[in-house]
Coordinates of N, CA and C in Angstrom, one line a residue:
Chain A
X1 N 8.0 -20.3 7.2 CA 7.6 -18.9 7.3 C 6.8 -18.5 6.1
X2 N 5.4 -18.4 6.2 CA 4.6 -18.2 5.1 C 4.4 -16.7 4.8
X3 N 4.7 -15.8 5.8 CA 4.5 -14.4 5.5 C 3.1 -14.0 5.9
X4 N 2.4 -13.2 5.0 CA 1.1 -12.8 5.2 C 0.2 -13.6 4.2
X5 N -0.8 -14.3 4.8 CA -1.6 -15.2 4.1 C -3.1 -14.7 4.1
X6 N -3.6 -14.5 2.9 CA -5.0 -14.1 2.8 C -5.8 -15.2 2.1
X7 N -7.0 -15.4 2.7 CA -8.0 -16.3 2.1 C -9.4 -15.7 2.1
X8 N -10.3 -16.0 1.1 CA -9.9 -16.7 -0.1 C -9.2 -15.8 -1.1
X9 N -8.8 -16.3 -2.3 CA -8.2 -15.5 -3.3 C -9.3 -14.8 -4.2
X10 N -10.4 -15.5 -4.4 CA -11.5 -14.9 -5.1 C -12.8 -15.2 -4.4
X11 N -13.7 -14.3 -4.5 CA -15.0 -14.5 -3.9 C -16.1 -13.8 -4.6
X12 N -17.2 -14.4 -4.9 CA -18.4 -13.7 -5.5 C -19.5 -13.8 -4.5
X13 N -20.1 -12.6 -4.2 CA -21.2 -12.5 -3.2 C -22.4 -11.9 -3.9
X14 N -23.6 -12.2 -3.3 CA -24.8 -11.5 -3.7 C -25.0 -10.3 -2.7
X15 N -25.6 -9.2 -3.2 CA -25.9 -8.1 -2.4 C -26.6 -8.6 -1.1
X16 N -26.2 -8.1 0.1 CA -26.8 -8.4 1.3 C -26.1 -9.6 2.1
X17 N -25.3 -10.4 1.4 CA -24.7 -11.5 2.0 C -23.5 -11.0 2.9
X18 N -23.2 -11.8 3.9 CA -22.0 -11.4 4.7 C -20.9 -12.4 4.5
X19 N -19.7 -12.0 4.8 CA -18.5 -12.9 4.7 C -17.4 -12.3 5.5
X20 N -16.4 -13.1 5.7 CA -15.2 -12.7 6.4 C -14.0 -13.0 5.5
X21 N -13.1 -12.0 5.3 CA -11.9 -12.1 4.6 C -10.8 -12.4 5.7
X22 N -10.1 -13.5 5.5 CA -9.1 -13.9 6.5 C -7.7 -13.3 6.2
X23 N -7.0 -13.0 7.2 CA -5.6 -12.5 7.1 C -4.8 -13.1 8.3
X24 N -3.7 -13.7 8.0 CA -2.9 -14.3 9.1 C -1.4 -14.1 8.7
X25 N -0.6 -13.7 9.8 CA 0.8 -13.6 9.6 C 1.6 -14.3 10.6
X26 N 2.7 -14.9 10.2 CA 3.5 -15.7 11.1 C 4.8 -15.1 11.5
X27 N 4.9 -13.8 11.4 CA 6.2 -13.1 11.6 C 6.2 -12.3 12.9
X28 N 5.2 -12.5 13.8 CA 5.0 -11.9 15.1 C 5.0 -10.4 14.9
X29 N 4.4 -9.9 13.9 CA 4.3 -8.4 13.6 C 3.2 -7.8 14.5
X30 N 3.6 -6.6 15.0 CA 2.6 -5.8 15.8 C 1.5 -5.2 15.0
X31 N 1.9 -4.7 13.9 CA 0.9 -3.9 13.1 C 0.3 -4.7 12.0
X32 N -1.0 -4.5 11.8 CA -1.7 -5.1 10.7 C -2.7 -4.2 10.2
X33 N -3.0 -4.2 8.9 CA -3.9 -3.3 8.3 C -4.6 -3.9 7.0
X34 N -5.8 -3.3 6.7 CA -6.5 -3.7 5.5 C -6.7 -2.6 4.6
X35 N -6.5 -2.8 3.3 CA -6.7 -1.8 2.2 C -7.6 -2.4 1.1
X36 N -8.3 -1.5 0.4 CA -9.0 -1.9 -0.8 C -8.3 -1.1 -1.9
X37 N -8.3 -1.8 -3.1 CA -7.7 -1.2 -4.3 C -8.7 -1.2 -5.4
X38 N -9.1 0.0 -5.9 CA -10.0 0.2 -7.0 C -9.3 0.9 -8.1
X39 N -9.6 0.6 -9.4 CA -8.9 1.2 -10.5 C -8.8 2.7 -10.4
X40 N -7.6 3.2 -10.6 CA -7.4 4.7 -10.6 C -7.5 5.3 -9.2
X41 N -7.7 4.5 -8.1 CA -7.8 5.1 -6.8 C -6.6 4.8 -5.9
X42 N -5.7 4.0 -6.3 CA -4.6 3.6 -5.4 C -5.2 2.6 -4.4
X43 N -4.5 2.5 -3.3 CA -4.9 1.7 -2.1 C -5.4 2.6 -1.1
X44 N -6.6 2.3 -0.5 CA -7.2 3.1 0.6 C -7.3 2.2 1.8
X45 N -6.9 2.9 2.9 CA -6.9 2.2 4.2 C -8.3 2.0 4.8
X46 N -8.7 0.8 5.2 CA -10.0 0.5 5.7 C -9.9 0.5 7.2
X47 N -9.1 -0.4 7.8 CA -9.0 -0.4 9.3 C -7.5 -0.8 9.5
X48 N -7.0 -0.5 10.7 CA -5.7 -1.0 11.1 C -5.7 -1.3 12.6
X49 N -4.6 -2.0 13.0 CA -4.4 -2.5 14.3 C -2.9 -2.3 14.7
X50 N -2.7 -1.8 15.9 CA -1.3 -1.7 16.3 C -0.9 -2.7 17.3
X51 N -1.8 -3.6 17.6 CA -1.6 -4.7 18.5 C -2.8 -5.5 18.9
X52 N -2.7 -6.7 19.5 CA -3.9 -7.5 19.8 C -4.8 -6.7 20.7
X53 N -6.1 -6.7 20.4 CA -7.1 -6.0 21.2 C -7.3 -4.5 20.8
X54 N -6.5 -4.0 19.9 CA -6.5 -2.6 19.5 C -6.8 -2.5 18.0
X55 N -7.9 -1.8 17.6 CA -8.2 -1.5 16.2 C -8.6 -0.1 16.1
X56 N -8.5 0.4 14.9 CA -8.9 1.8 14.6 C -9.3 1.9 13.1
X57 N -10.1 3.0 12.8 CA -10.6 3.2 11.5 C -9.6 3.9 10.6
X58 N -9.6 3.5 9.3 CA -8.8 4.2 8.4 C -9.7 5.2 7.6
X59 N -9.3 5.3 6.3 CA -10.0 6.3 5.4 C -11.4 5.9 5.0
X60 N -11.6 4.6 4.8 CA -12.9 4.1 4.2 C -13.4 2.9 5.1
X61 N -13.8 3.2 6.3 CA -14.2 2.1 7.2 C -15.7 1.6 7.1
X62 N -16.5 2.4 6.5 CA -18.0 2.1 6.5 C -18.3 0.8 5.8
X63 N -19.1 0.0 6.4 CA -19.5 -1.3 5.9 C -18.6 -2.5 6.2
X64 N -17.5 -2.2 7.0 CA -16.5 -3.2 7.4 C -16.3 -3.2 8.9
X65 N -16.1 -4.4 9.4 CA -15.7 -4.5 10.8 C -14.5 -5.4 10.9
X66 N -13.7 -5.1 12.0 CA -12.5 -5.9 12.2 C -12.4 -6.2 13.7
X67 N -11.5 -7.2 14.0 CA -11.2 -7.5 15.4 C -9.8 -8.0 15.4
X68 N -9.1 -8.0 16.5 CA -7.7 -8.5 16.6 C -7.6 -9.2 17.9
X69 N -8.0 -10.4 18.0 CA -8.0 -11.1 19.2 C -6.6 -11.8 19.4
X70 N -5.9 -12.0 18.4 CA -4.5 -12.6 18.5 C -3.6 -11.7 17.7
X71 N -2.3 -11.9 18.0 CA -1.3 -11.1 17.2 C -1.3 -11.6 15.7
X72 N -1.6 -12.9 15.5 CA -1.4 -13.4 14.1 C -2.6 -13.1 13.2
X73 N -3.8 -12.9 13.7 CA -5.0 -12.9 12.8 C -5.7 -11.5 12.8
X74 N -6.1 -11.1 11.7 CA -6.8 -9.8 11.6 C -7.9 -9.9 10.5
X75 N -9.0 -10.6 10.8 CA -10.1 -10.8 9.8 C -10.9 -9.5 9.5
X76 N -11.4 -9.4 8.3 CA -12.2 -8.3 7.9 C -13.6 -8.8 7.5
X77 N -14.6 -8.2 8.2 CA -16.0 -8.7 8.0 C -16.8 -7.7 7.2
X78 N -17.5 -8.2 6.2 CA -18.5 -7.5 5.5 C -19.9 -8.0 6.0
X79 N -20.6 -7.1 6.7 CA -21.9 -7.6 7.3 C -23.0 -7.7 6.3
X80 N -23.1 -6.8 5.4 CA -24.1 -6.8 4.4 C -23.5 -6.3 3.1
X81 N -23.0 -7.2 2.2 CA -22.2 -6.7 1.1 C -23.1 -5.9 0.1
X82 N -22.4 -4.9 -0.5 CA -23.0 -4.0 -1.5 C -22.1 -4.0 -2.7
X83 N -22.7 -3.7 -3.9 CA -21.9 -3.7 -5.1 C -20.7 -2.7 -5.0
X84 N -20.8 -1.6 -4.2 CA -19.7 -0.7 -4.1 C -18.5 -1.3 -3.3
X85 N -18.7 -2.5 -2.8 CA -17.6 -3.1 -2.1 C -16.8 -4.1 -3.0
X86 N -17.2 -4.1 -4.3 CA -16.5 -4.9 -5.3 C -15.1 -4.2 -5.4
X87 N -14.0 -5.0 -5.2 CA -12.7 -4.4 -5.1 C -11.7 -5.6 -4.9
X88 N -10.4 -5.2 -4.9 CA -9.3 -6.1 -4.5 C -8.9 -5.7 -3.1
X89 N -8.9 -6.6 -2.2 CA -8.5 -6.3 -0.8 C -7.1 -6.9 -0.5
X90 N -6.3 -6.0 0.2 CA -5.0 -6.4 0.6 C -4.9 -6.3 2.1
X91 N -4.3 -7.2 2.7 CA -3.9 -7.2 4.1 C -2.4 -6.9 4.2
X92 N -1.9 -6.2 5.2 CA -0.5 -6.0 5.4 C -0.1 -6.1 6.8
X93 N 1.1 -6.4 7.1 CA 1.6 -6.5 8.5 C 3.0 -5.9 8.5
X94 N 3.4 -5.5 9.7 CA 4.8 -5.0 9.9 C 5.1 -4.7 11.4
X95 N 6.3 -4.3 11.7 CA 6.7 -4.0 13.0 C 7.5 -2.7 13.0
X96 N 7.7 -2.1 14.2 CA 8.3 -0.8 14.3 C 9.7 -0.8 13.6
X97 N 9.8 0.2 12.7 CA 11.1 0.4 12.1 C 11.3 -0.5 10.9
X98 N 10.4 -1.3 10.5 CA 10.5 -2.2 9.4 C 9.4 -2.0 8.4
X99 N 9.7 -2.5 7.2 CA 8.7 -2.3 6.1 C 7.4 -3.1 6.3
X100 N 6.4 -2.8 5.6 CA 5.1 -3.5 5.6 C 5.2 -4.6 4.6
X101 N 4.7 -5.8 5.0 CA 4.5 -6.9 4.0 C 3.1 -7.1 3.6
X102 N 2.8 -7.2 2.3 CA 1.5 -7.3 1.9 C 1.1 -8.8 1.5
X103 N -0.1 -9.2 1.8 CA -0.6 -10.4 1.3 C -0.9 -10.4 -0.2
X104 N -1.3 -11.5 -0.7 CA -1.5 -11.6 -2.2 C -2.8 -11.1 -2.7
X105 N -3.7 -10.8 -1.8 CA -4.9 -10.1 -2.2 C -6.1 -11.0 -2.3
X106 N -7.3 -10.5 -2.1 CA -8.6 -11.2 -2.3 C -9.4 -10.3 -3.3
X107 N -9.8 -11.0 -4.4 CA -10.6 -10.3 -5.4 C -12.1 -10.6 -5.1
X108 N -12.8 -9.5 -4.7 CA -14.2 -9.7 -4.3 C -15.1 -9.0 -5.3
X109 N -16.2 -9.8 -5.7 CA -17.2 -9.2 -6.6 C -18.5 -9.4 -5.9
X110 N -19.3 -8.3 -5.8 CA -20.6 -8.3 -5.2 C -21.6 -8.0 -6.3
X111 N -22.5 -8.9 -6.5 CA -23.5 -8.8 -7.6 C -24.8 -8.2 -7.1
Chain B
X1 N -7.1 14.4 7.9 CA -6.1 13.3 7.8 C -5.1 13.6 6.6
X2 N -4.2 12.7 6.5 CA -3.2 12.9 5.4 C -3.8 12.8 4.0
X3 N -3.2 13.5 3.1 CA -3.6 13.5 1.7 C -2.3 13.4 0.9
X4 N -2.2 12.5 0.0 CA -1.0 12.3 -0.9 C -1.4 12.5 -2.3
X5 N -0.7 13.4 -3.0 CA -1.0 13.6 -4.4 C 0.2 13.1 -5.2
X6 N 0.0 12.4 -6.3 CA 1.1 11.8 -7.1 C 0.9 12.2 -8.5
X7 N 2.1 12.5 -9.2 CA 2.1 12.9 -10.6 C 3.4 12.4 -11.2
X8 N 3.3 12.0 -12.5 CA 2.1 12.0 -13.4 C 1.3 10.7 -13.2
X9 N 0.2 10.6 -13.7 CA -0.6 9.3 -13.6 C 0.0 8.3 -14.6
X10 N 0.5 8.8 -15.7 CA 1.2 7.9 -16.7 C 2.5 8.5 -17.2
X11 N 3.5 7.7 -17.3 CA 4.8 8.2 -17.7 C 5.4 7.2 -18.7
X12 N 5.8 7.7 -19.9 CA 6.4 6.8 -20.9 C 7.8 7.3 -21.2
X13 N 8.8 6.4 -21.0 CA 10.2 6.8 -21.3 C 10.8 5.8 -22.1
X14 N 11.9 6.2 -22.8 CA 12.7 5.3 -23.6 C 13.6 4.5 -22.7
X15 N 13.7 3.2 -23.1 CA 14.6 2.3 -22.4 C 16.0 3.0 -22.3
X16 N 16.5 3.0 -21.0 CA 17.8 3.6 -20.8 C 17.8 5.0 -20.3
X17 N 16.6 5.7 -20.5 CA 16.4 7.0 -19.9 C 16.0 7.0 -18.5
X18 N 16.0 8.1 -17.8 CA 15.6 8.2 -16.4 C 14.1 8.5 -16.3
X19 N 13.5 8.1 -15.2 CA 12.1 8.4 -14.9 C 12.0 9.0 -13.5
X20 N 11.2 10.1 -13.4 CA 11.0 10.7 -12.1 C 9.5 10.8 -11.8
X21 N 9.1 10.4 -10.6 CA 7.7 10.4 -10.2 C 7.7 11.3 -8.9
X22 N 6.7 12.2 -8.8 CA 6.7 13.1 -7.7 C 5.4 13.0 -6.9
X23 N 5.6 13.2 -5.6 CA 4.4 13.1 -4.6 C 4.5 14.3 -3.7
X24 N 3.4 14.8 -3.3 CA 3.3 15.8 -2.2 C 2.4 15.3 -1.1
X25 N 2.6 15.7 0.1 CA 1.8 15.2 1.2 C 1.3 16.4 2.0
X26 N 0.3 16.3 2.8 CA -0.3 17.4 3.4 C 0.0 17.6 4.9
X27 N 0.3 16.4 5.6 CA 0.4 16.4 7.0 C 1.9 16.5 7.4
X28 N 2.3 17.7 8.0 CA 3.7 17.9 8.3 C 4.2 16.9 9.4
X29 N 3.3 16.2 10.0 CA 3.7 15.2 11.0 C 4.1 13.9 10.4
X30 N 3.8 13.6 9.1 CA 4.2 12.4 8.5 C 5.8 12.3 8.5
X31 N 6.2 11.0 8.8 CA 7.7 10.9 8.9 C 8.2 9.6 8.2
X32 N 7.3 8.9 7.4 CA 7.8 7.7 6.7 C 7.2 7.7 5.4
X33 N 8.0 7.5 4.3 CA 7.6 7.7 2.9 C 8.1 6.5 2.1
X34 N 7.3 5.5 1.9 CA 7.7 4.3 1.1 C 7.2 4.5 -0.3
X35 N 7.9 3.7 -1.2 CA 7.5 3.6 -2.6 C 7.3 2.1 -2.9
X36 N 6.2 1.8 -3.6 CA 5.8 0.5 -3.9 C 5.7 0.3 -5.4
X37 N 6.1 -0.8 -5.9 CA 5.9 -1.2 -7.3 C 4.9 -2.3 -7.3
X38 N 4.0 -2.2 -8.3 CA 2.9 -3.2 -8.4 C 2.8 -3.7 -9.9
X39 N 3.1 -4.9 -10.1 CA 2.9 -5.5 -11.4 C 1.4 -6.0 -11.5
X40 N 0.9 -6.2 -12.7 CA -0.4 -6.5 -13.0 C -0.8 -7.8 -12.3
X41 N -1.8 -7.7 -11.4 CA -2.3 -8.9 -10.7 C -1.5 -9.3 -9.5
X42 N -0.5 -8.5 -9.2 CA 0.4 -8.9 -8.1 C 0.2 -8.0 -6.9
X43 N 0.8 -8.3 -5.8 CA 0.7 -7.5 -4.6 C 1.7 -6.3 -4.7
X44 N 1.5 -5.2 -4.0 CA 2.5 -4.2 -3.9 C 3.8 -4.7 -3.3
X45 N 4.9 -4.3 -3.9 CA 6.2 -4.7 -3.3 C 7.0 -3.4 -3.0
X46 N 7.6 -3.3 -1.8 CA 8.4 -2.1 -1.4 C 9.7 -2.1 -2.2
X47 N 10.0 -1.0 -2.8 CA 11.2 -0.9 -3.6 C 12.2 0.0 -2.9
X48 N 11.7 1.0 -2.1 CA 12.6 1.9 -1.4 C 11.8 2.7 -0.4
X49 N 12.3 3.1 0.7 CA 11.6 4.0 1.6 C 12.6 5.0 2.2
X50 N 12.0 6.1 2.8 CA 12.8 7.1 3.4 C 12.1 7.6 4.6
X51 N 12.9 8.0 5.6 CA 12.3 8.5 6.9 C 12.7 10.0 6.9
X52 N 11.9 10.8 7.8 CA 12.0 12.2 7.7 C 13.3 12.8 8.2
X53 N 14.2 12.0 8.8 CA 15.5 12.5 9.2 C 16.6 12.3 8.2
X54 N 16.2 11.9 7.0 CA 17.1 11.7 5.8 C 16.6 12.5 4.6
X55 N 17.5 13.1 3.8 CA 17.1 13.8 2.7 C 17.1 13.0 1.4
X56 N 17.9 12.0 1.3 CA 18.1 11.2 0.1 C 18.5 9.8 0.5
X57 N 18.0 8.9 -0.4 CA 18.4 7.5 -0.2 C 18.6 6.8 -1.5
X58 N 19.6 6.0 -1.7 CA 19.8 5.4 -3.0 C 20.0 3.9 -2.8
X59 N 19.5 3.2 -3.9 CA 19.7 1.7 -3.9 C 19.8 1.3 -5.4
X60 N 21.1 1.2 -5.8 CA 21.4 0.9 -7.2 C 20.8 1.9 -8.1
X61 N 19.9 1.5 -9.0 CA 19.3 2.5 -10.0 C 18.2 3.3 -9.4
X62 N 17.8 3.1 -8.2 CA 16.6 3.8 -7.6 C 17.1 4.7 -6.5
X63 N 16.5 5.9 -6.5 CA 16.8 6.9 -5.4 C 15.5 7.6 -5.0
X64 N 15.4 8.0 -3.8 CA 14.3 8.8 -3.3 C 14.8 10.1 -2.7
X65 N 14.2 11.2 -2.9 CA 14.6 12.4 -2.3 C 13.4 13.0 -1.5
X66 N 13.6 13.6 -0.4 CA 12.6 14.2 0.5 C 12.9 15.6 0.8
X67 N 11.9 16.5 0.6 CA 12.0 17.9 1.0 C 10.9 18.1 2.0
X68 N 11.3 18.1 3.3 CA 10.3 18.3 4.3 C 9.6 19.7 4.4
X69 N 10.4 20.7 4.0 CA 9.9 22.0 4.0 C 8.8 22.2 3.0
X70 N 9.0 21.7 1.8 CA 8.0 21.8 0.8 C 7.0 20.6 0.8
X71 N 7.2 19.6 1.7 CA 6.3 18.5 1.8 C 6.2 17.7 0.5
X72 N 7.3 17.5 -0.1 CA 7.3 16.6 -1.3 C 8.4 15.7 -1.4
X73 N 8.2 14.5 -2.0 CA 9.3 13.5 -2.2 C 9.1 12.9 -3.6
X74 N 10.3 12.4 -4.1 CA 10.3 12.0 -5.5 C 11.1 10.7 -5.6
X75 N 10.6 9.9 -6.6 CA 11.3 8.6 -6.9 C 12.1 8.8 -8.2
X76 N 13.3 8.4 -8.3 CA 14.1 8.6 -9.5 C 14.6 7.2 -9.9
X77 N 14.4 6.8 -11.1 CA 14.9 5.5 -11.6 C 15.8 5.9 -12.8
X78 N 17.0 5.5 -12.7 CA 18.0 5.7 -13.8 C 18.1 4.4 -14.7
X79 N 18.6 4.6 -15.9 CA 18.9 3.5 -16.8 C 17.7 2.5 -16.9
X80 N 16.6 3.1 -17.2 CA 15.4 2.2 -17.1 C 15.5 1.0 -18.0
X81 N 14.8 -0.1 -17.5 CA 14.8 -1.4 -18.3 C 13.4 -1.8 -18.4
X82 N 13.1 -2.7 -19.4 CA 11.8 -3.2 -19.6 C 11.1 -3.7 -18.4
X83 N 11.8 -4.3 -17.5 CA 11.2 -4.9 -16.3 C 10.8 -3.8 -15.2
X84 N 11.2 -2.5 -15.5 CA 10.7 -1.5 -14.7 C 9.3 -1.1 -15.0
X85 N 8.7 -1.5 -16.1 CA 7.3 -1.2 -16.4 C 6.4 -1.8 -15.3
X86 N 5.6 -0.9 -14.7 CA 4.7 -1.3 -13.6 C 4.0 -0.1 -13.2
X87 N 3.1 -0.3 -12.2 CA 2.5 0.9 -11.5 C 3.2 1.2 -10.2
X88 N 3.6 2.4 -10.0 CA 4.4 2.8 -8.8 C 3.5 3.7 -7.9
X89 N 3.5 3.4 -6.6 CA 2.7 4.1 -5.6 C 3.6 4.7 -4.6
X90 N 3.4 6.0 -4.3 CA 4.1 6.6 -3.1 C 3.1 6.5 -1.9
X91 N 3.6 6.7 -0.7 CA 2.7 6.6 0.4 C 3.4 7.4 1.6
X92 N 2.6 7.8 2.6 CA 3.0 8.5 3.7 C 2.4 8.0 5.0
X93 N 3.1 8.1 6.1 CA 2.6 7.7 7.4 C 3.3 8.5 8.5
X94 N 2.6 8.8 9.6 CA 3.3 9.5 10.7 C 3.6 8.6 11.8
X95 N 3.4 7.3 11.7 CA 3.8 6.4 12.7 C 4.6 5.2 12.1
X96 N 5.4 5.6 11.1 CA 6.2 4.6 10.5 C 5.5 3.4 9.8
X97 N 4.2 3.6 9.6 CA 3.4 2.6 9.0 C 2.5 1.9 10.0
X98 N 2.7 2.1 11.2 CA 1.8 1.4 12.3 C 0.4 1.8 12.1
X99 N 0.1 3.1 11.8 CA -1.2 3.6 11.6 C -1.7 3.4 10.2
X100 N -1.1 2.5 9.4 CA -1.4 2.4 8.1 C -0.8 3.4 7.2
X101 N -0.9 3.2 5.9 CA -0.3 4.1 4.9 C -1.4 4.9 4.1
X102 N -1.1 6.1 3.8 CA -2.0 6.9 2.9 C -1.2 6.9 1.5
X103 N -1.9 6.3 0.5 CA -1.2 6.1 -0.8 C -1.6 7.2 -1.8
X104 N -0.7 7.5 -2.7 CA -1.1 8.3 -3.9 C -1.8 7.4 -4.8
X105 N -2.3 7.9 -5.9 CA -3.2 7.2 -6.8 C -2.4 6.4 -7.8
X106 N -1.1 6.5 -7.8 CA -0.3 5.6 -8.7 C 0.2 6.3 -10.0
X107 N 1.3 5.8 -10.5 CA 1.9 6.2 -11.8 C 2.1 5.0 -12.6
X108 N 1.6 4.9 -13.8 CA 1.8 3.8 -14.7 C 3.0 4.1 -15.5
X109 N 4.1 3.4 -15.2 CA 5.4 3.7 -15.9 C 5.5 2.7 -17.1
X110 N 5.7 3.2 -18.3 CA 5.8 2.4 -19.5 C 7.2 2.7 -20.0
X111 N 8.0 1.6 -20.2 CA 9.3 1.7 -20.8 C 9.2 1.3 -22.3
X112 N 9.5 2.2 -23.1 CA 9.5 2.0 -24.6 C 10.8 1.4 -25.1
X113 N 10.8 0.3 -25.8 CA 12.0 -0.3 -26.3 C 12.7 0.6 -27.3

């Protein structure tokens, strides 16, 4: 039981490049969500999903796409990276009535 | 949408003293209020949570209180120890976390020896 697995742990991109941050959970959780953490800003919700095939926008969705084709996976796509997307990204999963589990994070730098 | 305010941003207490961190929320429909501890370079870890049908919850040295009428909730840590030094975040959700969490901006707790 690995919990919530995020890859990669570190990534450097150039402005305009695209990439996908991977998130997978093996706990059969219904809910998954993506957050970004910037200094002094706390964690802000990007997108979330309450089940396979269902996604919705959070507080800061612009510049990011998600999909949830399986219960286990919830990838976050940056279509054209910008320096403002330099941040630490956390994925989380959970189920009804239980706590959220966070992944170990991805540190992304966009130059 | 929901807005969560957290105070103070930095709190320094002597080892053995108590620490209190306060949060207010804006959406009266919110019903789930977790607290997370985050050490430098690590992921947030849940330390305690409370749901809107409960006014207070305790777990050893940690307690959370909720005032639904005033829309505020607080974290209380008693007999603080050096390992309590970290950043603490409060959060709120109206679907128990299913719709994601709205976080406060965090409190840096410093335990002075």
